[in-house]
Amino acid sequence: MKKPDIKILIIQGIFTIIGAVTSLIMLKRTLVSDPDILTLLSSIIFVIVYLFIIFYSIVNYRKDDLQYKVAVYFYAALLGIEILYSGKLMGNMGLGEISTLIVNVCNLICFALVIKFAETLENRKSALISISVSVLIKYLVEFWLIWMMFDQIELIHVLTALSVPVLGTTVLLAYTHKYGND
């Protein structure tokens, strides 16, 4: 394993901190509201994923791929919940059926690509393509949703929406750091 680039470590740390803080804000907001089960589950899994990634980064970083795969599967679980949650949320916010279908299909693609990523960690090219495309799609979808619903959302909603692709970016950067530039 090559020594990681310090720039990648710094960027990974910044994304991890942003995502972890956002996940805690989301959980706090969820707990003080009257949450439905999907909102509560999503918020809890989000915090767990970030706690696991932070713990993994500090304690188990040099160990085998199992702990990293678990973090990736937690991220996939979060994307799975996003599929359920976005369908419910979009209808409540007035987004049409076609828009909701597009978001759900994109989330399904992201979910599948993250699973493929976890299963192809040893094939660097395939793994990087899978996770990079997943993260890119997720950013595009979230920016599109922010644009479509701009008049109905607050700054915290923007941060919350972007926190999922930020977590994907964290997973991507952790992979890049762990596997170097071989």
N, CA, C and O atoms as a DFTB+ gen file, in Angstrom:
728 C
 N C O
     1  1       0.838      -1.163       0.000
     2  2       0.000       0.000       0.000
     3  2       0.891       1.237       0.000
     4  3       1.767       1.382       0.853
     5  1       0.657       2.137      -0.975
     6  2       1.453       3.353      -1.071
     7  2       1.055       4.339       0.018
     8  3      -0.065       4.308       0.527
     9  1       2.000       5.218       0.367
    10  2       1.702       6.272       1.327
    11  2       0.725       7.239       0.659
    12  3       0.951       7.661      -0.475
    13  1      -0.363       7.593       1.356
    14  2      -1.387       8.436       0.738
    15  2      -0.929       9.885       0.569
    16  3      -0.079      10.384       1.306
    17  1      -1.512      10.525      -0.406
    18  2      -1.260      11.939      -0.668
    19  2      -1.925      12.759       0.436
    20  3      -3.087      12.520       0.766
    21  1      -1.211      13.709       1.002
    22  2      -1.727      14.526       2.101
    23  2      -2.948      15.332       1.667
    24  3      -3.846      15.566       2.475
    25  1      -2.999      15.765       0.390
    26  2      -4.161      16.513      -0.104
    27  2      -5.424      15.653      -0.044
    28  3      -6.494      16.134       0.328
    29  1      -5.290      14.392      -0.410
    30  2      -6.440      13.489      -0.354
    31  2      -6.893      13.306       1.085
    32  3      -8.092      13.291       1.362
    33  1      -5.953      13.169       1.993
    34  2      -6.303      13.026       3.407
    35  2      -7.047      14.253       3.924
    36  3      -8.030      14.122       4.654
    37  1      -6.587      15.435       3.553
    38  2      -7.232      16.671       3.998
    39  2      -8.640      16.778       3.433
    40  3      -9.583      17.084       4.162
    41  1      -8.784      16.529       2.142
    42  2     -10.104      16.582       1.509
    43  2     -11.034      15.544       2.134
    44  3     -12.195      15.840       2.415
    45  1     -10.533      14.339       2.350
    46  2     -11.331      13.285       2.975
    47  2     -11.773      13.713       4.378
    48  3     -12.926      13.508       4.756
    49  1     -10.872      14.298       5.134
    50  2     -11.214      14.763       6.476
    51  2     -12.272      15.855       6.458
    52  3     -13.187      15.846       7.281
    53  1     -12.155      16.800       5.521
    54  2     -13.131      17.888       5.406
    55  2     -14.506      17.332       5.064
    56  3     -15.498      17.697       5.694
    57  1     -14.571      16.444       4.062
    58  2     -15.855      15.844       3.691
    59  2     -16.438      15.023       4.839
    60  3     -17.648      15.050       5.067
    61  1     -15.602      14.307       5.549
    62  2     -16.085      13.500       6.671
    63  2     -16.653      14.397       7.768
    64  3     -17.703      14.093       8.335
    65  1     -15.971      15.490       8.068
    66  2     -16.456      16.414       9.104
    67  2     -17.775      17.066       8.675
    68  3     -18.715      17.139       9.467
    69  1     -17.847      17.537       7.436
    70  2     -19.079      18.148       6.938
    71  2     -20.231      17.144       7.015
    72  3     -21.315      17.465       7.503
    73  1     -19.990      15.953       6.539
    74  2     -21.036      14.933       6.549
    75  2     -21.444      14.523       7.951
    76  3     -22.632      14.346       8.224
    77  1     -20.472      14.369       8.848
    78  2     -20.781      13.964      10.224
    79  2     -21.598      15.040      10.927
    80  3     -22.580      14.726      11.600
    81  1     -21.210      16.297      10.781
    82  2     -21.967      17.388      11.401
    83  2     -23.381      17.446      10.825
    84  3     -24.351      17.604      11.565
    85  1     -23.491      17.319       9.514
    86  2     -24.808      17.334       8.879
    87  2     -25.663      16.178       9.366
    88  3     -26.859      16.352       9.599
    89  1     -25.070      14.998       9.523
    90  2     -25.844      13.848       9.992
    91  2     -26.355      14.065      11.415
    92  3     -27.469      13.658      11.744
    93  1     -25.552      14.700      12.248
    94  2     -25.996      14.992      13.618
    95  2     -27.106      16.051      13.623
    96  3     -28.055      15.948      14.401
    97  1     -26.991      17.064      12.761
    98  2     -28.050      18.067      12.647
    99  2     -29.346      17.404      12.180
   100  3     -30.423      17.688      12.703
   101  1     -29.226      16.514      11.184
   102  2     -30.403      15.808      10.686
   103  2     -31.054      14.991      11.796
   104  3     -32.275      15.015      11.947
   105  1     -30.258      14.275      12.566
   106  2     -30.808      13.449      13.633
   107  2     -31.494      14.314      14.684
   108  3     -32.586      13.983      15.147
   109  1     -30.860      15.417      15.059
   110  2     -31.461      16.316      16.055
   111  2     -32.793      16.862      15.545
   112  3     -33.784      16.858      16.276
   113  1     -32.822      17.326      14.311
   114  2     -34.069      17.852      13.725
   115  2     -35.135      16.776      13.659
   116  3     -36.314      17.048      13.882
   117  1     -34.725      15.555      13.354
   118  2     -35.677      14.455      13.274
   119  2     -36.264      14.154      14.645
   120  3     -37.472      13.959      14.777
   121  1     -35.419      14.117      15.655
   122  2     -35.881      13.763      16.992
   123  2     -36.800      14.819      17.602
   124  3     -37.685      14.468      18.382
   125  1     -36.621      16.101      17.274
   126  2     -37.482      17.140      17.839
   127  2     -38.787      17.308      17.064
   128  3     -39.714      17.960      17.544
   129  1     -38.863      16.728      15.882
   130  2     -40.107      16.784      15.114
   131  2     -40.928      15.527      15.433
   132  3     -40.575      14.747      16.317
   133  1     -41.998      15.355      14.716
   134  2     -42.805      14.139      14.850
   135  2     -42.454      13.241      13.662
   136  3     -43.173      13.221      12.664
   137  1     -41.323      12.484      13.774
   138  2     -40.807      11.784      12.589
   139  2     -41.616      10.546      12.223
   140  3     -42.183       9.861      13.075
   141  1     -41.643      10.290      10.908
   142  2     -42.157       8.999      10.462
   143  2     -41.001       8.010      10.512
   144  3     -39.855       8.410      10.720
   145  1     -41.281       6.751      10.329
   146  2     -40.271       5.696      10.500
   147  2     -39.131       5.831       9.487
   148  3     -37.973       5.599       9.833
   149  1     -39.442       6.204       8.244
   150  2     -38.387       6.337       7.232
   151  2     -37.433       7.481       7.556
   152  3     -36.221       7.346       7.387
   153  1     -37.968       8.596       8.017
   154  2     -37.123       9.728       8.378
   155  2     -36.227       9.367       9.549
   156  3     -35.030       9.653       9.532
   157  1     -36.800       8.743      10.559
   158  2     -36.030       8.343      11.735
   159  2     -34.958       7.322      11.361
   160  3     -33.805       7.452      11.774
   161  1     -35.332       6.306      10.582
   162  2     -34.389       5.273      10.160
   163  2     -33.256       5.863       9.326
   164  3     -32.091       5.518       9.523
   165  1     -33.594       6.743       8.403
   166  2     -32.583       7.379       7.569
   167  2     -31.608       8.186       8.416
   168  3     -30.396       8.097       8.214
   169  1     -32.116       8.967       9.356
   170  2     -31.258       9.789      10.206
   171  2     -30.340       8.939      11.073
   172  3     -29.158       9.250      11.221
   173  1     -30.874       7.878      11.640
   174  2     -30.067       7.001      12.497
   175  2     -28.990       6.295      11.686
   176  3     -27.837       6.237      12.114
   177  1     -29.345       5.759      10.527
   178  2     -28.360       5.068       9.686
   179  2     -27.277       6.041       9.236
   180  3     -26.103       5.680       9.166
   181  1     -27.671       7.266       8.933
   182  2     -26.697       8.258       8.513
   183  2     -25.640       8.477       9.591
   184  3     -24.444       8.467       9.300
   185  1     -26.076       8.673      10.828
   186  2     -25.138       8.875      11.940
   187  2     -24.281       7.625      12.133
   188  3     -23.073       7.734      12.343
   189  1     -24.885       6.450      12.067
   190  2     -24.140       5.192      12.241
   191  2     -23.063       5.058      11.169
   192  3     -21.930       4.681      11.467
   193  1     -23.415       5.364       9.924
   194  2     -22.442       5.262       8.828
   195  2     -21.257       6.185       9.087
   196  3     -20.106       5.770       8.949
   197  1     -21.529       7.422       9.459
   198  2     -20.423       8.345       9.721
   199  2     -19.606       7.927      10.926
   200  3     -18.378       8.005      10.892
   201  1     -20.258       7.483      11.991
   202  2     -19.512       6.996      13.158
   203  2     -18.634       5.807      12.768
   204  3     -17.482       5.714      13.191
   205  1     -19.184       4.905      11.962
   206  2     -18.409       3.749      11.517
   207  2     -17.215       4.187      10.674
   208  3     -16.111       3.672      10.849
   209  1     -17.428       5.130       9.762
   210  2     -16.332       5.591       8.908
   211  2     -15.252       6.289       9.741
   212  3     -14.060       6.093       9.502
   213  1     -15.663       7.093      10.705
   214  2     -14.683       7.759      11.569
   215  2     -13.924       6.726      12.394
   216  3     -12.699       6.790      12.496
   217  1     -14.645       5.774      12.984
   218  2     -14.007       4.707      13.770
   219  2     -13.060       3.904      12.886
   220  3     -11.931       3.612      13.279
   221  1     -13.521       3.550      11.695
   222  2     -12.700       2.798      10.745
   223  2     -11.433       3.579      10.405
   224  3     -10.342       3.011      10.370
   225  1     -11.578       4.880      10.154
   226  2     -10.422       5.717       9.782
   227  2      -9.383       5.783      10.888
   228  3      -8.182       5.795      10.619
   229  1      -9.843       5.824      12.126
   230  2      -8.935       5.976      13.258
   231  2      -8.335       4.648      13.705
   232  3      -7.145       4.578      14.014
   233  1      -9.155       3.589      13.742
   234  2      -8.743       2.336      14.377
   235  2      -8.362       1.226      13.394
   236  3      -7.336       0.570      13.573
   237  1      -9.166       1.014      12.374
   238  2      -9.011      -0.177      11.534
   239  2      -8.520       0.101      10.122
   240  3      -8.618      -0.770       9.258
   241  1      -8.000       1.279       9.872
   242  2      -7.691       1.691       8.509
   243  2      -6.727       0.753       7.780
   244  3      -6.892       0.510       6.584
   245  1      -5.758       0.243       8.460
   246  2      -4.738      -0.590       7.808
   247  2      -5.116      -2.072       7.774
   248  3      -4.370      -2.891       7.237
   249  1      -6.261      -2.412       8.340
   250  2      -6.665      -3.816       8.364
   251  2      -7.291      -4.212       7.034
   252  3      -7.345      -3.411       6.101
   253  1      -7.761      -5.445       6.955
   254  2      -8.314      -5.964       5.700
   255  2      -9.540      -5.169       5.252
   256  3      -9.957      -4.218       5.913
   257  1     -10.104      -5.575       4.125
   258  2     -11.187      -4.840       3.493
   259  2     -12.550      -5.042       4.158
   260  3     -13.488      -4.317       3.825
   261  1     -12.699      -5.983       5.072
   262  2     -14.013      -6.282       5.635
   263  2     -14.660      -5.053       6.276
   264  3     -15.825      -4.764       6.005
   265  1     -13.928      -4.328       7.114
   266  2     -14.503      -3.153       7.767
   267  2     -14.887      -2.081       6.741
   268  3     -15.922      -1.428       6.875
   269  1     -14.055      -1.910       5.731
   270  2     -14.372      -0.930       4.695
   271  2     -15.626      -1.365       3.934
   272  3     -16.490      -0.537       3.643
   273  1     -15.730      -2.646       3.613
   274  2     -16.920      -3.146       2.925
   275  2     -18.172      -2.916       3.757
   276  3     -19.225      -2.574       3.218
   277  1     -18.064      -3.101       5.062
   278  2     -19.216      -2.861       5.932
   279  2     -19.648      -1.398       5.828
   280  3     -20.844      -1.118       5.742
   281  1     -18.708      -0.473       5.834
   282  2     -19.034       0.951       5.687
   283  2     -19.705       1.209       4.336
   284  3     -20.665       1.975       4.250
   285  1     -19.201       0.574       3.298
   286  2     -19.792       0.743       1.964
   287  2     -21.210       0.180       1.940
   288  3     -22.102       0.790       1.350
   289  1     -21.431      -0.968       2.567
   290  2     -22.782      -1.545       2.609
   291  2     -23.729      -0.688       3.444
   292  3     -24.918      -0.610       3.137
   293  1     -23.221      -0.044       4.493
   294  2     -24.051       0.908       5.236
   295  2     -24.459       2.060       4.319
   296  3     -25.606       2.507       4.346
   297  1     -23.521       2.533       3.515
   298  2     -23.837       3.600       2.579
   299  2     -24.887       3.116       1.571
   300  3     -25.813       3.857       1.241
   301  1     -24.749       1.895       1.088
   302  2     -25.743       1.324       0.175
   303  2     -27.115       1.250       0.858
   304  3     -28.139       1.514       0.228
   305  1     -27.131       0.891       2.143
   306  2     -28.395       0.838       2.884
   307  2     -29.037       2.226       2.941
   308  3     -30.252       2.366       2.807
   309  1     -28.214       3.230       3.139
   310  2     -28.723       4.594       3.167
   311  2     -29.332       4.967       1.809
   312  3     -30.383       5.606       1.752
   313  1     -28.676       4.572       0.735
   314  2     -29.231       4.827      -0.606
   315  2     -30.541       4.074      -0.795
   316  3     -31.463       4.584      -1.431
   317  1     -30.631       2.868      -0.250
   318  2     -31.876       2.105      -0.317
   319  2     -33.011       2.819       0.400
   320  3     -34.135       2.868      -0.100
   321  1     -32.722       3.362       1.548
   322  2     -33.735       4.125       2.282
   323  2     -34.102       5.384       1.504
   324  3     -35.263       5.794       1.494
   325  1     -33.114       5.998       0.854
   326  2     -33.386       7.172       0.023
   327  2     -34.396       6.846      -1.072
   328  3     -35.233       7.683      -1.409
   329  1     -34.325       5.640      -1.627
   330  2     -35.269       5.237      -2.673
   331  2     -36.688       5.277      -2.116
   332  3     -37.591       5.837      -2.738
   333  1     -36.878       4.682      -0.945
   334  2     -38.194       4.684      -0.319
   335  2     -38.614       6.089       0.094
   336  3     -39.739       6.520      -0.161
   337  1     -37.691       6.789       0.734
   338  2     -37.984       8.091       1.299
   339  2     -38.256       9.141       0.227
   340  3     -39.165       9.956       0.380
   341  1     -37.490       9.132      -0.843
   342  2     -37.666      10.167      -1.871
   343  2     -39.017      10.047      -2.558
   344  3     -39.630      11.057      -2.902
   345  1     -39.483       8.826      -2.760
   346  2     -40.801       8.651      -3.368
   347  2     -41.892       9.265      -2.515
   348  3     -42.794       9.922      -3.035
   349  1     -41.818       9.061      -1.235
   350  2     -42.791       9.612      -0.295
   351  2     -42.667      11.132      -0.218
   352  3     -43.665      11.849      -0.283
   353  1     -41.443      11.610      -0.081
   354  2     -41.195      13.033       0.095
   355  2     -41.557      13.834      -1.153
   356  3     -42.147      14.909      -1.050
   357  1     -41.210      13.320      -2.319
   358  2     -41.447      14.055      -3.560
   359  2     -42.934      14.304      -3.763
   360  3     -43.342      15.396      -4.157
   361  1     -43.732      13.288      -3.494
   362  2     -45.177      13.451      -3.644
   363  2     -45.725      14.507      -2.704
   364  3     -46.613      15.272      -3.080
   365  1     -45.207      14.558      -1.489
   366  2     -45.659      15.538      -0.505
   367  2     -45.212      16.949      -0.849
   368  3     -45.840      17.915      -0.415
   369  1     -44.138      17.090      -1.621
   370  2     -43.617      18.426      -1.947
   371  2     -44.082      18.902      -3.315
   372  3     -43.644      19.952      -3.787
   373  1     -44.955      18.148      -3.949
   374  2     -45.536      18.602      -5.194
   375  2     -44.741      18.278      -6.443
   376  3     -45.056      18.794      -7.515
   377  1     -43.729      17.447      -6.341
   378  2     -42.984      17.045      -7.530
   379  2     -43.827      16.029      -8.292
   380  3     -44.447      15.159      -7.680
   381  1     -43.859      16.126      -9.582
   382  2     -44.696      15.257     -10.399
   383  2     -44.214      13.816     -10.431
   384  3     -43.125      13.494      -9.957
   385  1     -45.047      12.960     -10.999
   386  2     -44.735      11.532     -11.081
   387  2     -43.480      11.261     -11.889
   388  3     -42.661      10.428     -11.500
   389  1     -43.317      11.954     -13.010
   390  2     -42.142      11.733     -13.865
   391  2     -40.871      12.117     -13.110
   392  3     -39.889      11.373     -13.127
   393  1     -40.886      13.267     -12.453
   394  2     -39.714      13.700     -11.691
   395  2     -39.398      12.718     -10.572
   396  3     -38.237      12.373     -10.349
   397  1     -40.422      12.275      -9.878
   398  2     -40.228      11.304      -8.797
   399  2     -39.673      10.001      -9.353
   400  3     -38.788       9.396      -8.747
   401  1     -40.180       9.567     -10.490
   402  2     -39.683       8.335     -11.123
   403  2     -38.218       8.484     -11.523
   404  3     -37.425       7.563     -11.325
   405  1     -37.856       9.625     -12.079
   406  2     -36.462       9.865     -12.473
   407  2     -35.549       9.805     -11.246
   408  3     -34.493       9.174     -11.286
   409  1     -35.957      10.460     -10.163
   410  2     -35.154      10.452      -8.933
   411  2     -35.005       9.031      -8.410
   412  3     -33.908       8.620      -8.032
   413  1     -36.099       8.279      -8.386
   414  2     -36.028       6.909      -7.872
   415  2     -35.167       6.003      -8.748
   416  3     -34.419       5.173      -8.230
   417  1     -35.262       6.151     -10.057
   418  2     -34.424       5.350     -10.963
   419  2     -32.952       5.703     -10.756
   420  3     -32.100       4.815     -10.709
   421  1     -32.657       6.979     -10.634
   422  2     -31.264       7.394     -10.381
   423  2     -30.770       6.842      -9.051
   424  3     -29.631       6.384      -8.956
   425  1     -31.614       6.882      -8.022
   426  2     -31.226       6.310      -6.725
   427  2     -31.011       4.801      -6.817
   428  3     -30.104       4.267      -6.180
   429  1     -31.830       4.116      -7.599
   430  2     -31.628       2.673      -7.808
   431  2     -30.296       2.400      -8.507
   432  3     -29.575       1.472      -8.141
   433  1     -29.981       3.203      -9.502
   434  2     -28.706       3.048     -10.210
   435  2     -27.548       3.281      -9.248
   436  3     -26.582       2.518      -9.242
   437  1     -27.640       4.327      -8.438
   438  2     -26.591       4.609      -7.450
   439  2     -26.434       3.443      -6.480
   440  3     -25.313       3.036      -6.174
   441  1     -27.537       2.910      -6.001
   442  2     -27.526       1.768      -5.092
   443  2     -26.805       0.580      -5.731
   444  3     -25.927      -0.029      -5.119
   445  1     -27.185       0.260      -6.967
   446  2     -26.565      -0.875      -7.669
   447  2     -25.070      -0.648      -7.888
   448  3     -24.272      -1.572      -7.730
   449  1     -24.697       0.557      -8.245
   450  2     -23.279       0.865      -8.471
   451  2     -22.460       0.767      -7.182
   452  3     -21.304       0.346      -7.217
   453  1     -23.045       1.148      -6.056
   454  2     -22.334       1.040      -4.782
   455  2     -22.155      -0.433      -4.403
   456  3     -21.100      -0.813      -3.895
   457  1     -23.151      -1.244      -4.639
   458  2     -23.017      -2.691      -4.384
   459  2     -21.932      -3.271      -5.294
   460  3     -21.101      -4.061      -4.847
   461  1     -21.942      -2.880      -6.570
   462  2     -20.901      -3.349      -7.493
   463  2     -19.524      -2.896      -7.020
   464  3     -18.563      -3.663      -7.073
   465  1     -19.430      -1.669      -6.565
   466  2     -18.182      -1.136      -6.035
   467  2     -17.672      -2.022      -4.902
   468  3     -16.504      -2.411      -4.896
   469  1     -18.535      -2.340      -3.948
   470  2     -18.131      -3.163      -2.794
   471  2     -17.646      -4.535      -3.222
   472  3     -16.760      -5.110      -2.590
   473  1     -18.211      -5.052      -4.272
   474  2     -17.849      -6.395      -4.732
   475  2     -16.628      -6.403      -5.645
   476  3     -16.094      -7.471      -5.946
   477  1     -16.177      -5.233      -6.089
   478  2     -15.029      -5.180      -7.008
   479  2     -13.892      -4.334      -6.457
   480  3     -13.142      -3.735      -7.229
   481  1     -13.749      -4.272      -5.149
   482  2     -12.700      -3.447      -4.549
   483  2     -11.311      -3.799      -5.069
   484  3     -10.468      -2.917      -5.232
   485  1     -11.068      -5.070      -5.329
   486  2      -9.739      -5.487      -5.772
   487  2      -9.445      -5.099      -7.224
   488  3      -8.287      -5.082      -7.640
   489  1     -10.494      -4.788      -7.994
   490  2     -10.334      -4.332      -9.370
   491  2     -10.468      -2.804      -9.372
   492  3     -11.563      -2.265      -9.533
   493  1      -9.356      -2.132      -9.193
   494  2      -9.340      -0.686      -8.969
   495  2     -10.102       0.091     -10.040
   496  3     -10.878       0.984      -9.704
   497  1      -9.906      -0.218     -11.294
   498  2     -10.564       0.513     -12.375
   499  2     -12.078       0.356     -12.299
   500  3     -12.807       1.347     -12.355
   501  1     -12.548      -0.858     -12.174
   502  2     -13.988      -1.117     -12.086
   503  2     -14.588      -0.475     -10.842
   504  3     -15.661       0.126     -10.897
   505  1     -13.885      -0.608      -9.717
   506  2     -14.382      -0.034      -8.461
   507  2     -14.477       1.484      -8.562
   508  3     -15.485       2.071      -8.169
   509  1     -13.435       2.119      -9.087
   510  2     -13.445       3.583      -9.205
   511  2     -14.532       4.083     -10.148
   512  3     -15.169       5.102      -9.883
   513  1     -14.739       3.375     -11.233
   514  2     -15.806       3.767     -12.166
   515  2     -17.153       3.658     -11.468
   516  3     -17.972       4.573     -11.555
   517  1     -17.391       2.548     -10.777
   518  2     -18.680       2.327     -10.115
   519  2     -18.977       3.403      -9.076
   520  3     -20.052       4.003      -9.099
   521  1     -18.052       3.649      -8.182
   522  2     -18.316       4.613      -7.107
   523  2     -18.330       6.041      -7.649
   524  3     -19.117       6.863      -7.180
   525  1     -17.489       6.347      -8.612
   526  2     -17.457       7.701      -9.182
   527  2     -18.761       8.026      -9.909
   528  3     -19.312       9.113      -9.735
   529  1     -19.249       7.107     -10.707
   530  2     -20.507       7.333     -11.427
   531  2     -21.663       7.454     -10.433
   532  3     -22.540       8.302     -10.598
   533  1     -21.662       6.617      -9.414
   534  2     -22.713       6.685      -8.392
   535  2     -22.719       8.046      -7.709
   536  3     -23.774       8.663      -7.560
   537  1     -21.557       8.511      -7.297
   538  2     -21.457       9.806      -6.615
   539  2     -21.864      10.938      -7.558
   540  3     -22.589      11.846      -7.153
   541  1     -21.412      10.895      -8.796
   542  2     -21.765      11.926      -9.769
   543  2     -23.281      11.981      -9.986
   544  3     -23.873      13.060      -9.970
   545  1     -23.896      10.833     -10.185
   546  2     -25.354      10.788     -10.377
   547  2     -26.059      11.360      -9.156
   548  3     -27.005      12.138      -9.285
   549  1     -25.598      10.973      -7.976
   550  2     -26.240      11.443      -6.746
   551  2     -26.118      12.955      -6.605
   552  3     -27.084      13.614      -6.221
   553  1     -24.946      13.522      -6.907
   554  2     -24.803      14.983      -6.876
   555  2     -25.746      15.638      -7.890
   556  3     -26.430      16.606      -7.556
   557  1     -25.791      15.123      -9.120
   558  2     -26.655      15.701     -10.144
   559  2     -28.119      15.679      -9.730
   560  3     -28.832      16.666      -9.908
   561  1     -28.568      14.553      -9.179
   562  2     -29.956      14.428      -8.741
   563  2     -30.257      15.418      -7.618
   564  3     -31.280      16.101      -7.643
   565  1     -29.374      15.489      -6.650
   566  2     -29.620      16.387      -5.511
   567  2     -29.597      17.852      -5.940
   568  3     -30.435      18.630      -5.483
   569  1     -28.668      18.248      -6.799
   570  2     -28.657      19.631      -7.286
   571  2     -29.913      19.936      -8.109
   572  3     -30.470      21.030      -8.020
   573  1     -30.349      18.965      -8.904
   574  2     -31.569      19.135      -9.696
   575  2     -32.773      19.301      -8.778
   576  3     -33.614      20.168      -9.016
   577  1     -32.868      18.482      -7.733
   578  2     -33.976      18.599      -6.786
   579  2     -33.947      19.940      -6.046
   580  3     -34.991      20.557      -5.834
   581  1     -32.768      20.382      -5.661
   582  2     -32.639      21.679      -4.997
   583  2     -33.136      22.780      -5.926
   584  3     -33.857      23.682      -5.498
   585  1     -32.755      22.707      -7.179
   586  2     -33.182      23.698      -8.163
   587  2     -34.697      23.651      -8.365
   588  3     -35.352      24.692      -8.419
   589  1     -35.254      22.434      -8.478
   590  2     -36.695      22.262      -8.715
   591  2     -37.534      22.745      -7.530
   592  3     -38.640      23.253      -7.719
   593  1     -37.022      22.592      -6.327
   594  2     -37.805      22.918      -5.128
   595  2     -37.205      24.102      -4.361
   596  3     -37.440      24.248      -3.161
   597  1     -36.444      24.930      -5.040
   598  2     -35.713      26.010      -4.381
   599  2     -36.611      26.922      -3.547
   600  3     -36.212      27.365      -2.470
   601  1     -37.806      27.203      -4.032
   602  2     -38.699      28.114      -3.305
   603  2     -39.359      27.458      -2.089
   604  3     -39.995      28.152      -1.295
   605  1     -39.223      26.139      -1.925
   606  2     -39.858      25.427      -0.824
   607  2     -38.879      24.956       0.256
   608  3     -39.299      24.372       1.255
   609  1     -37.588      25.202       0.066
   610  2     -36.608      24.623       0.986
   611  2     -35.786      25.693       1.685
   612  3     -35.687      26.834       1.234
   613  1     -35.194      25.279       2.814
   614  2     -34.315      26.134       3.598
   615  2     -32.881      25.641       3.417
   616  3     -32.635      24.607       2.796
   617  1     -31.944      26.406       3.975
   618  2     -30.530      26.040       3.863
   619  2     -30.261      24.651       4.445
   620  3     -29.477      23.891       3.877
   621  1     -30.892      24.311       5.558
   622  2     -30.674      22.994       6.164
   623  2     -31.112      21.881       5.221
   624  3     -30.516      20.804       5.221
   625  1     -32.147      22.124       4.418
   626  2     -32.582      21.117       3.443
   627  2     -31.528      20.914       2.359
   628  3     -31.320      19.798       1.884
   629  1     -30.868      22.000       1.974
   630  2     -29.797      21.903       0.979
   631  2     -28.653      21.065       1.543
   632  3     -28.151      20.157       0.881
   633  1     -28.245      21.380       2.779
   634  2     -27.174      20.600       3.413
   635  2     -27.566      19.137       3.578
   636  3     -26.756      18.239       3.349
   637  1     -28.799      18.905       3.972
   638  2     -29.280      17.537       4.137
   639  2     -29.263      16.796       2.800
   640  3     -28.821      15.649       2.726
   641  1     -29.743      17.453       1.752
   642  2     -29.776      16.821       0.432
   643  2     -28.374      16.482      -0.052
   644  3     -28.148      15.411      -0.615
   645  1     -27.439      17.389       0.168
   646  2     -26.078      17.159      -0.311
   647  2     -25.276      16.225       0.592
   648  3     -24.199      15.771       0.203
   649  1     -25.776      15.934       1.780
   650  2     -25.031      15.084       2.699
   651  2     -24.891      13.644       2.196
   652  3     -23.913      12.972       2.522
   653  1     -25.851      13.166       1.411
   654  2     -25.736      11.796       0.877
   655  2     -24.618      11.704      -0.164
   656  3     -23.774      10.815      -0.052
   657  1     -24.573      12.582      -1.171
   658  2     -23.425      12.512      -2.080
   659  2     -22.099      12.861      -1.399
   660  3     -21.047      12.371      -1.809
   661  1     -22.143      13.703      -0.366
   662  2     -20.913      13.991       0.381
   663  2     -20.411      12.710       1.041
   664  3     -19.209      12.446       1.055
   665  1     -21.328      11.915       1.586
   666  2     -20.920      10.634       2.160
   667  2     -20.332       9.728       1.078
   668  3     -19.340       9.040       1.318
   669  1     -20.937       9.724      -0.108
   670  2     -20.383       8.947      -1.220
   671  2     -18.991       9.425      -1.595
   672  3     -18.114       8.620      -1.907
   673  1     -18.793      10.738      -1.564
   674  2     -17.465      11.294      -1.841
   675  2     -16.473      10.840      -0.784
   676  3     -15.323      10.533      -1.098
   677  1     -16.915      10.796       0.474
   678  2     -16.060      10.322       1.558
   679  2     -15.657       8.872       1.332
   680  3     -14.497       8.508       1.527
   681  1     -16.616       8.040       0.919
   682  2     -16.325       6.629       0.627
   683  2     -15.334       6.525      -0.527
   684  3     -14.400       5.724      -0.476
   685  1     -15.536       7.331      -1.566
   686  2     -14.625       7.354      -2.719
   687  2     -13.221       7.784      -2.311
   688  3     -12.241       7.147      -2.696
   689  1     -13.119       8.851      -1.542
   690  2     -11.806       9.321      -1.111
   691  2     -11.112       8.320      -0.197
   692  3      -9.896       8.144      -0.267
   693  1     -11.891       7.663       0.662
   694  2     -11.299       6.638       1.530
   695  2     -10.735       5.495       0.684
   696  3      -9.664       4.967       0.983
   697  1     -11.454       5.119      -0.364
   698  2     -10.976       4.058      -1.259
   699  2      -9.687       4.507      -1.956
   700  3      -8.710       3.761      -2.013
   701  1      -9.699       5.735      -2.486
   702  2      -8.528       6.264      -3.174
   703  2      -7.330       6.298      -2.228
   704  3      -6.215       5.947      -2.615
   705  1      -7.564       6.719      -1.000
   706  2      -6.496       6.777       0.000
   707  2      -6.003       5.378       0.348
   708  3      -4.798       5.134       0.396
   709  1      -6.933       4.465       0.591
   710  2      -6.557       3.104       1.014
   711  2      -5.807       2.352      -0.086
   712  3      -4.843       1.640       0.194
   713  1      -6.240       2.508      -1.315
   714  2      -5.657       1.724      -2.408
   715  2      -4.609       2.470      -3.211
   716  3      -4.009       1.898      -4.121
   717  1      -4.376       3.738      -2.893
   718  2      -3.313       4.488      -3.572
   719  2      -3.534       4.632      -5.045
   720  3      -4.659       4.492      -5.525
   721  1      -2.499       4.904      -5.760
   722  2      -2.564       5.135      -7.202
   723  2      -1.911       4.020      -7.980
   724  3      -1.188       4.270      -8.945
   725  1      -2.154       2.809      -7.575
   726  2      -1.528       1.667      -8.262
   727  2      -1.955       1.554      -9.693
   728  3      -1.514       0.647     -10.398
